[in-house]
Coordinates of C-alpha atoms and ligand atoms in Angstrom, one line a residue:
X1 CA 0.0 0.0 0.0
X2 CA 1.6 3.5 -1.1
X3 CA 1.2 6.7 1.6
X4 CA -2.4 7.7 0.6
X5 CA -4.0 4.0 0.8
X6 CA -4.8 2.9 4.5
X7 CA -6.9 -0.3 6.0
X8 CA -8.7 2.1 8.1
X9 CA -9.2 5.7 7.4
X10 CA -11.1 7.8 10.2
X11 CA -12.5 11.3 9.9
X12 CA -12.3 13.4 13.3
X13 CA -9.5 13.6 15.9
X14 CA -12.1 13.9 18.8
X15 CA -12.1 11.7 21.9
X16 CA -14.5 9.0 19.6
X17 CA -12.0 9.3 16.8
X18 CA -8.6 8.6 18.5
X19 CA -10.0 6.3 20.6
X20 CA -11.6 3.8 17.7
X21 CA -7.6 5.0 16.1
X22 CA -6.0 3.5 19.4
X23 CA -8.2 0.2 19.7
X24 CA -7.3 -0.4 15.8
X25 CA -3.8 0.4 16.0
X26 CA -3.8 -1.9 18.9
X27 CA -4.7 -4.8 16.9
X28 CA -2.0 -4.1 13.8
X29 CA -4.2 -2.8 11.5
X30 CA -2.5 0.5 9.6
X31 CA -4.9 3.6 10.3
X32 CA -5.2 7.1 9.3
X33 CA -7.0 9.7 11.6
X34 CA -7.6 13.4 9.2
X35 CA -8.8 16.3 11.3
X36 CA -9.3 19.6 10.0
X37 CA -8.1 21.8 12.9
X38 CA -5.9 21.3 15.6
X39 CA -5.6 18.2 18.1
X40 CA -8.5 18.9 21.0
X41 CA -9.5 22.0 19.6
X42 CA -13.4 21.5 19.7
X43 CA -15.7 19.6 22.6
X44 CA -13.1 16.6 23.2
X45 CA -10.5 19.0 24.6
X46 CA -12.9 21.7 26.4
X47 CA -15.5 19.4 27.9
X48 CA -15.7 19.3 32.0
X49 CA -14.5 15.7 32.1
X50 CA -16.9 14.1 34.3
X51 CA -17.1 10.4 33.7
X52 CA -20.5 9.2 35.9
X53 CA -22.4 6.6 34.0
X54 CA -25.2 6.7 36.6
X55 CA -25.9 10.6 35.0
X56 CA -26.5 13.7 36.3
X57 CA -30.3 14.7 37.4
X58 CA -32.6 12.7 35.0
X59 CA -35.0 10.0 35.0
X60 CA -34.3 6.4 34.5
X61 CA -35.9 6.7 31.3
X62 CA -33.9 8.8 29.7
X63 CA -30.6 7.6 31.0
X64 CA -31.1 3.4 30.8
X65 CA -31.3 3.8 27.3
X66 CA -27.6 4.5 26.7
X67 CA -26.8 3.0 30.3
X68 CA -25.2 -0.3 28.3
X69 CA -23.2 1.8 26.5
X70 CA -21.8 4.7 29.4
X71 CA -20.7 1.4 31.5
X72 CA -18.7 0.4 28.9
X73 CA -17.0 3.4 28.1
X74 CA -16.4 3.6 32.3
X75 CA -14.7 0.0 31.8
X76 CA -12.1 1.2 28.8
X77 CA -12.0 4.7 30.8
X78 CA -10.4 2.4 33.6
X79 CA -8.1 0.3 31.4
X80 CA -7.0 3.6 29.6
X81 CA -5.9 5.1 33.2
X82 CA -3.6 2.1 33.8
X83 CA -2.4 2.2 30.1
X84 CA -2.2 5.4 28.4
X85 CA -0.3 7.9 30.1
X86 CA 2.6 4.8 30.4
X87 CA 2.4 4.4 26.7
X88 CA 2.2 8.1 26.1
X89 CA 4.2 9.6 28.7
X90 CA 1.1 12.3 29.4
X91 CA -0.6 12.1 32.8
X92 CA -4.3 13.0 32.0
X93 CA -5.2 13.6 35.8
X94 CA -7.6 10.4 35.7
X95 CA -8.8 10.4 39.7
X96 CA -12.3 9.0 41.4
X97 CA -13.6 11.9 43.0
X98 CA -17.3 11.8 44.8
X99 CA -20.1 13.5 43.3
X100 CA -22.8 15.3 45.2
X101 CA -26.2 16.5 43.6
X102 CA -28.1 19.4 45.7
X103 CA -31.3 19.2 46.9
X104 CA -33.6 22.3 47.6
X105 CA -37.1 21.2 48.2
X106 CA -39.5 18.6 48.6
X107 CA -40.1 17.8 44.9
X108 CA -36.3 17.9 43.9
X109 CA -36.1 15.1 47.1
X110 CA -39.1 12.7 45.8
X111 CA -36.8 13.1 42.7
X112 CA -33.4 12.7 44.0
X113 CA -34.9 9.6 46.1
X114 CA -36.5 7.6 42.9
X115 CA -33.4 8.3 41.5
X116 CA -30.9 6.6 44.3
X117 CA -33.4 3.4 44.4
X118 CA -32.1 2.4 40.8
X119 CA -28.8 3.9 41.2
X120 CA -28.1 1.4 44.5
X121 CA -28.0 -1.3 42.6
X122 CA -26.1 -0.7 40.3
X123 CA -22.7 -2.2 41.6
X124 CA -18.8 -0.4 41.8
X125 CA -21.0 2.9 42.9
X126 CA -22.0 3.9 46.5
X127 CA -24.8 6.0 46.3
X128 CA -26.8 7.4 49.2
X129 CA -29.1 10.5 50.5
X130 CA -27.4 12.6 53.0
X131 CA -28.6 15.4 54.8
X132 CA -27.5 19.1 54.9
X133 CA -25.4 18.5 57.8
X134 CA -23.4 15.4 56.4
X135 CA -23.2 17.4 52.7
X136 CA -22.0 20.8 54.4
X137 CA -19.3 18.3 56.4
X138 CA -18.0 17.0 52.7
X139 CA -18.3 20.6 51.1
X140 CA -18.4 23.7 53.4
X141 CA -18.9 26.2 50.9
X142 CA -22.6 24.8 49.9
X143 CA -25.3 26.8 49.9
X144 CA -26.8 26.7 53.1
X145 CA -30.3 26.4 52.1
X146 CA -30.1 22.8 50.7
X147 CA -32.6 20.4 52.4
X148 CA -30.0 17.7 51.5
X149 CA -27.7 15.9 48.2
X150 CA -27.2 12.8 46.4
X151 CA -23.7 11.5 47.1
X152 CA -21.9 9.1 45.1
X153 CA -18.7 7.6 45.1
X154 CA -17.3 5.5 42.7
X155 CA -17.4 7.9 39.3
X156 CA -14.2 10.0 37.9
X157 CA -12.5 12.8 36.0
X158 CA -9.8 13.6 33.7
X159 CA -8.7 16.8 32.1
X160 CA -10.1 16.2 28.8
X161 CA -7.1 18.5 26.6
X162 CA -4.5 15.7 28.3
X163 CA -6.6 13.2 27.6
X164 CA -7.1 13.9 24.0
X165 CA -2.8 14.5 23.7
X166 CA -2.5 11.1 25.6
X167 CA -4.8 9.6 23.2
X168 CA -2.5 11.2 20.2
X169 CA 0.5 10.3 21.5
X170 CA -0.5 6.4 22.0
X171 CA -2.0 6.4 18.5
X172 CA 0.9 7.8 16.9
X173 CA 3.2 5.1 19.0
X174 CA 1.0 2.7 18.3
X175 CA 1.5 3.6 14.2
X176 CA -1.5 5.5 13.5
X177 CA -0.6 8.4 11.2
X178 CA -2.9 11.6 12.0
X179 CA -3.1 14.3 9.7
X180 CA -4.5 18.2 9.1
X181 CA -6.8 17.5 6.6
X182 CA -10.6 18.6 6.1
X183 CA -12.4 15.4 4.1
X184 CA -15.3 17.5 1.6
X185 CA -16.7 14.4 0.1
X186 CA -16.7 10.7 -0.4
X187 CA -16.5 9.0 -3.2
X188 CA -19.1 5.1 -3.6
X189 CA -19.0 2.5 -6.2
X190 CA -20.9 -0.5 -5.8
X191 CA -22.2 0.2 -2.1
X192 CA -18.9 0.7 -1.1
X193 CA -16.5 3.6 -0.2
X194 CA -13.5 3.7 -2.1
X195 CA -11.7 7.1 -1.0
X196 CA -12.1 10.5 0.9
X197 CA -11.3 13.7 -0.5
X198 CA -9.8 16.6 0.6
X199 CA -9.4 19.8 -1.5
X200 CA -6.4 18.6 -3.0
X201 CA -5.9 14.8 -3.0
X202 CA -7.9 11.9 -2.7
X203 CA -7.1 9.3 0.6
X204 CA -8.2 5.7 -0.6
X205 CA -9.0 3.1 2.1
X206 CA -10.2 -0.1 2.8
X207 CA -13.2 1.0 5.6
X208 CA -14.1 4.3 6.6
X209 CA -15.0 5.6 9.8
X210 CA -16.7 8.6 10.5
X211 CA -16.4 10.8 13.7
X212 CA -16.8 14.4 12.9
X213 CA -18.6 15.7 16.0
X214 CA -21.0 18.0 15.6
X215 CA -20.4 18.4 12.0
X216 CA -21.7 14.9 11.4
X217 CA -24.7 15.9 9.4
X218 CA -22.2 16.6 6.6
X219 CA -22.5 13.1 6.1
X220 CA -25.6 13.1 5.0
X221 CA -25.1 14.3 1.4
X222 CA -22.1 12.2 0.8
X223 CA -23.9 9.2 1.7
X224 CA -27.5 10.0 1.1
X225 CA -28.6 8.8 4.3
X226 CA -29.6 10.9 6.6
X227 CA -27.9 11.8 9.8
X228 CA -29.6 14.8 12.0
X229 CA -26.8 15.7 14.0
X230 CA -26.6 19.6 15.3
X231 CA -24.2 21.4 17.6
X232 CA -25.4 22.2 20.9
X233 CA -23.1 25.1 22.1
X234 CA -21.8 24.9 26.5
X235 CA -19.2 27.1 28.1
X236 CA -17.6 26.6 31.3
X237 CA -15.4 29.3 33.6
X238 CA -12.4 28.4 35.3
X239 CA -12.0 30.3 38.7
X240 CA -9.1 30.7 40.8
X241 CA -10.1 31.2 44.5
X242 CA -8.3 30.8 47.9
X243 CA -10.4 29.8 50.6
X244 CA -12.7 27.7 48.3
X245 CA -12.2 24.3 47.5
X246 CA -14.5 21.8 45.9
X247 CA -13.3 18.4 46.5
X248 CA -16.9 17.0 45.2
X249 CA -18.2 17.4 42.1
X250 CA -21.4 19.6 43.0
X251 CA -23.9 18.8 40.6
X252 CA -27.3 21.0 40.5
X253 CA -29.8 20.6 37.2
X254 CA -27.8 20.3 34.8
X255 CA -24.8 22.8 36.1
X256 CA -21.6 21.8 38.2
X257 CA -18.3 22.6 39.4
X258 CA -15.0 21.0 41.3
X259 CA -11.8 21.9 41.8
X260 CA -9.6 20.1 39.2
X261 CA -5.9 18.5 39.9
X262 CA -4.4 21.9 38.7
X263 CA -5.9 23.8 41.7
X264 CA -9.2 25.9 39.8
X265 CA -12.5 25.7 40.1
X266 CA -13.7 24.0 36.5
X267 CA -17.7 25.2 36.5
X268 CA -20.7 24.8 33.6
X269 CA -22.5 24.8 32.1
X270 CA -24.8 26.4 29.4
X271 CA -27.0 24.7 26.8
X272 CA -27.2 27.0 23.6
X273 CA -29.3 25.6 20.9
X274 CA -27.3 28.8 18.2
X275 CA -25.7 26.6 15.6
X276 CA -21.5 26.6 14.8
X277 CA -21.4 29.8 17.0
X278 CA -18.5 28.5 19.6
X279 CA -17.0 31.8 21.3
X280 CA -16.6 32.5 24.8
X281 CA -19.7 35.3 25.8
X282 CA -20.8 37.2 28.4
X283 CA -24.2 35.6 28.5
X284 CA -22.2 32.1 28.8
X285 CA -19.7 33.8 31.7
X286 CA -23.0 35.2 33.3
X287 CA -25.3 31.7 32.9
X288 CA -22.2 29.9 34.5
X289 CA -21.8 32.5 37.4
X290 CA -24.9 32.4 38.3
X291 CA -25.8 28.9 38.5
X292 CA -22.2 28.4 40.2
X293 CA -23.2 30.8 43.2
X294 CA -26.7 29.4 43.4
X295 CA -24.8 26.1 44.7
X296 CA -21.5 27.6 46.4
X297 CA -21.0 30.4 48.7
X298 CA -18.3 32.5 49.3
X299 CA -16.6 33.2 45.9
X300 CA -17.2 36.6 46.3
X301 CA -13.1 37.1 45.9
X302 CA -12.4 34.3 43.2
X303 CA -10.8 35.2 40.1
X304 CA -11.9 33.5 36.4
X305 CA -8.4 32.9 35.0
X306 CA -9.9 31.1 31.7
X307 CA -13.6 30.6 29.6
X308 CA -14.5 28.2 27.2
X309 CA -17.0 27.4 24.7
X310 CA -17.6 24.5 22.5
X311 CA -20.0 22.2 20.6
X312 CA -21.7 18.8 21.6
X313 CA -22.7 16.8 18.9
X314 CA -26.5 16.3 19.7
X315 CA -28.9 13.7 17.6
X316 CA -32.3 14.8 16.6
X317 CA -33.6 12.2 19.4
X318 CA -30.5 12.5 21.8
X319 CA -29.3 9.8 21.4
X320 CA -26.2 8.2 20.3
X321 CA -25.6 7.3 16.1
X322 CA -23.3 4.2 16.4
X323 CA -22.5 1.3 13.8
X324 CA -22.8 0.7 10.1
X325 CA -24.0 3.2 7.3
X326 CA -26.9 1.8 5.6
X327 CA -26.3 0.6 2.3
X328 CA -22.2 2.0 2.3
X329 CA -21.0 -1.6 3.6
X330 CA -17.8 -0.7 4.9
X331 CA -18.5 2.6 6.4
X332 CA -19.6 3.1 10.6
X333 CA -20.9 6.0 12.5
X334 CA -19.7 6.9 15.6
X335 CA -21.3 10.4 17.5
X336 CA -24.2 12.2 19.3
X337 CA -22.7 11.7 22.5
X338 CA -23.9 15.1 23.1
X339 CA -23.6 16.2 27.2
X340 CA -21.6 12.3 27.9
X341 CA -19.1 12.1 24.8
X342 CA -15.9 12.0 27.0
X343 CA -17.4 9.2 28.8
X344 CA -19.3 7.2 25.8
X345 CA -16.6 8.1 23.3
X346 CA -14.4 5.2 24.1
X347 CA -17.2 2.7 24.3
X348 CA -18.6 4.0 20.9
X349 CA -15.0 3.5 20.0
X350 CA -14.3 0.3 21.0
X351 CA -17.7 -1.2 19.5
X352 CA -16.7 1.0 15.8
X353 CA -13.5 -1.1 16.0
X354 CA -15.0 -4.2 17.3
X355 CA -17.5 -3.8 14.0
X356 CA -14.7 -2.3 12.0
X357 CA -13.0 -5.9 12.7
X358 CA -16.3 -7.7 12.1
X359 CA -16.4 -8.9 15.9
X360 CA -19.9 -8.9 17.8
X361 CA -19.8 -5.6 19.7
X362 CA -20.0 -6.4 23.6
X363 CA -23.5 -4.5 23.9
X364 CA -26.8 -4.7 21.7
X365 CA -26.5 -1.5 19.5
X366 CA -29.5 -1.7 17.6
X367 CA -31.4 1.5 19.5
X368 CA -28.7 3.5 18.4
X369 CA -28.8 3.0 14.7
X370 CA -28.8 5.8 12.2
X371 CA -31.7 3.8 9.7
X372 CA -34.5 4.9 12.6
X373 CA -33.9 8.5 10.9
X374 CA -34.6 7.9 7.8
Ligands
FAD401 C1 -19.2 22.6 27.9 C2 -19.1 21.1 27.7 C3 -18.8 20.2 28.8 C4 -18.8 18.8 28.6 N1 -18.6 18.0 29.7 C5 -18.6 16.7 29.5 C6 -18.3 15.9 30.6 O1 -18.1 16.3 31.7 N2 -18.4 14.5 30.4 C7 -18.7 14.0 29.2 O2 -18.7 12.7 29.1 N3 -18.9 14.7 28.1 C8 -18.8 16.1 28.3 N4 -19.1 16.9 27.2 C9 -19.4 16.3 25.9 C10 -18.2 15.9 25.1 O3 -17.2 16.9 25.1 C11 -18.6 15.6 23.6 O4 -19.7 14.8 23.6 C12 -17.4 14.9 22.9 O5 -16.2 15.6 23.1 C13 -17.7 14.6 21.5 O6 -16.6 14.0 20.9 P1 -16.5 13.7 19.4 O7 -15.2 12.9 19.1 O8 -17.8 13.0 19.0 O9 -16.5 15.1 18.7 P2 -15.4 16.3 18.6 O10 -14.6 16.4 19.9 O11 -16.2 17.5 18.2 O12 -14.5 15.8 17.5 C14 -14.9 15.8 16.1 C15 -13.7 16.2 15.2 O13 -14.1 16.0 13.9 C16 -13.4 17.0 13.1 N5 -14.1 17.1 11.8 C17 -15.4 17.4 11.6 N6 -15.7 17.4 10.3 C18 -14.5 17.1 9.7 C19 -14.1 17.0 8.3 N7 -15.0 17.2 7.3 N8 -12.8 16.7 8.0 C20 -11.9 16.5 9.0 N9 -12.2 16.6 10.3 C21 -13.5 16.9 10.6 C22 -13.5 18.2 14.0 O14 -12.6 19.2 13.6 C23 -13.3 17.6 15.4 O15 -12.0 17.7 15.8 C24 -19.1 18.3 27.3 C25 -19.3 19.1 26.2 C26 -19.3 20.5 26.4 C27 -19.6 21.4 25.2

């Protein structure tokens, strides 16, 4: 095979691309990642980095669905601590931290309560109610006016920009060859995808994968099928403060905040529904501030060092797109991990490469098929 010609070529450098890349690579098999901008410069490198597979505040409903599929990517989350940052040299801060989730009022308990009742038995977590006693003796700085929290133990976080250079790193060890290129089309013959192209050059391949993030329904006119993927815009503030410290993930709707490994307060989040708009704003810094000093007290003197903003790649229905394209036989799907990407994106991944390999995934994937768009 000359330079342009791979076994497996995969579009998008994001957490779900690198890590199909690294589970490929893994098994010998000569891969090409393309990206059109820089290594972790969209959601996969700005994200919070909460991995909790039991979710944030939600009913069963909507979280069981994908529930399969978030304990997997926990399980390759745990393998990658012990073996990426050895095989890349890059320590991604992977750490179990608790998480607790504030209660107000009677409703919000009813809630919080139907919500520990599944959560129990689910094992490798401890989950409990405590009152506002116990939660003010985890995390002083909670607002006082809390009836009580959900607290959990067992779920984790990483710094997502490390985690997305430790991926890189291992890939390109590993063989994988990852380029700056934007892919603009696709080109089929006989149901099956022969090569990519970029404005210049055409990459040829032997299977395709496709991981573009929010820009995923780009894919629906090269392969005619479609795929109703939109970007769904969250920020998050980085505060330096002194006599704060957050050594809980507080979690309140769908806002939280901790104190990361490098000493700030990592806080989010908004949900703006504006299209490929991705700067840092005041209504973002203002949304975030706001919900962060509804759940903590005393920040009055911390200092934001750092906003972001970036893009989750949200499905018409939520949910996740994952496995072959219809009638394209050796092209797969992998995104719409929307608000849980960092988490799913390695169990998407490793089900892509298990398909990519023609090995039964580990989990039943058929709810998250693209065909029940179309
Ligand atoms: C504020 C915020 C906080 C978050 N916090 C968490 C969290 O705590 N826990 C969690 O699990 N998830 C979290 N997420 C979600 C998570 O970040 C995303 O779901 C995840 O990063 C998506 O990964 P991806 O690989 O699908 O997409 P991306 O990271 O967007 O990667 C897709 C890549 O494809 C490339 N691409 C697109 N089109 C082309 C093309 N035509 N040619 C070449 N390259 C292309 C893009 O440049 C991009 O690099 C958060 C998201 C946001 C916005």
């Amino acid at each position: 095979m000359d330079s342009t010609h791979y076994e497996i070529c995969i579009v998008g450098a994001g957490i779900v691309g690198l890590s199909t890349a690294y589970f490929l690579a893994k098994s010998g098999l000569k891969v090409v990642v393309l990206d059109k901008d820089s290594i972790g410069s969209h959601a996969s490198g700005f994200a919070y980095g909460g991995l909790s597979p039991l979710g944030e505040a939600g009913d069963p409903e909507t979280i069981l669905p994908v529930f399969d599929l978030a304990q997997l990517g926990m399980k390759k989350h745990l393998e990658f601590s012990s073996d990426i940052p050895e095989l890349s040299g890059i320590d991604y801060d992977f750490r179990f931290r608790p998480a607790i989730d504030l209660v107000f009022n009677d409703e919000e308990l009813t809630e919080a309560k139907q919500q520990i009742k599944w959560r129990q038995q689910v094992e490798n977590y401890k989950v409990e109610f405590i009152d506002r006693k116990s939660a003010l003796e985890i995390v002083p700085n909670l607002n006082n006016e809390i009836i009580g929290a959900t607290y959990t133990e067992g779920v984790c976080d990483v710094e997502p920009y490390k985690l997305v250079l430790a991926l890189t790193q291992s890939c390109e060890k590993l063989g994988v060859e990852i380029l700056n290129k934007e892919i603009t089309g696709i080109q089929i013959e006989n149901h099956l995808a022969t090569s990519a192209s970029t404005k210049h050059e055409k990459i040829y391949f032997e299977k395709l994968v496709l991981c573009m993030g929010p820009w995923s329904g780009n894919i629906s006119n090269w392969l005619g099928v479609n795929v109703p993927i939109r970007p769904l815009k969250g920020q998050i503030l980085r505060l330096k403060s002194e006599s704060v410290q957050l050594n809980a993930s507080v979690g309140y709707l769908h806002n939280y905040a901790v104190t990361k490994p490098d000493g700030l307060i990592w806080a989010g989040t908004t949900e703006e529904d504006i299209g490929f708009e991705d700067s840092p704003t005041p209504y973002g810094r203002n949304s975030v501030l706001g919900s962060l000093t509804h759940m903590i007290q005393g920040l009055d003197e911390a200092e934001l060092v750092y906003q972001t903003a970036c893009l989750r790649p949200l499905s018409k229905d939520g949910k996740v797109i994952l496995g072959p394209a219809p009638q394209t036989e050796n092209v797969f799907l992998g995104t719409g991990a929307g608000r849980k990407g960092i988490l799913l994106g390695p169990g998407i991944a490793k089900i892509t490469a298990d398909l990519v390999m023609n090995k039964q995934p580990e989990i039943d994937i058929s709810a998250f098929s693209v065909a029940r768009f179309s």
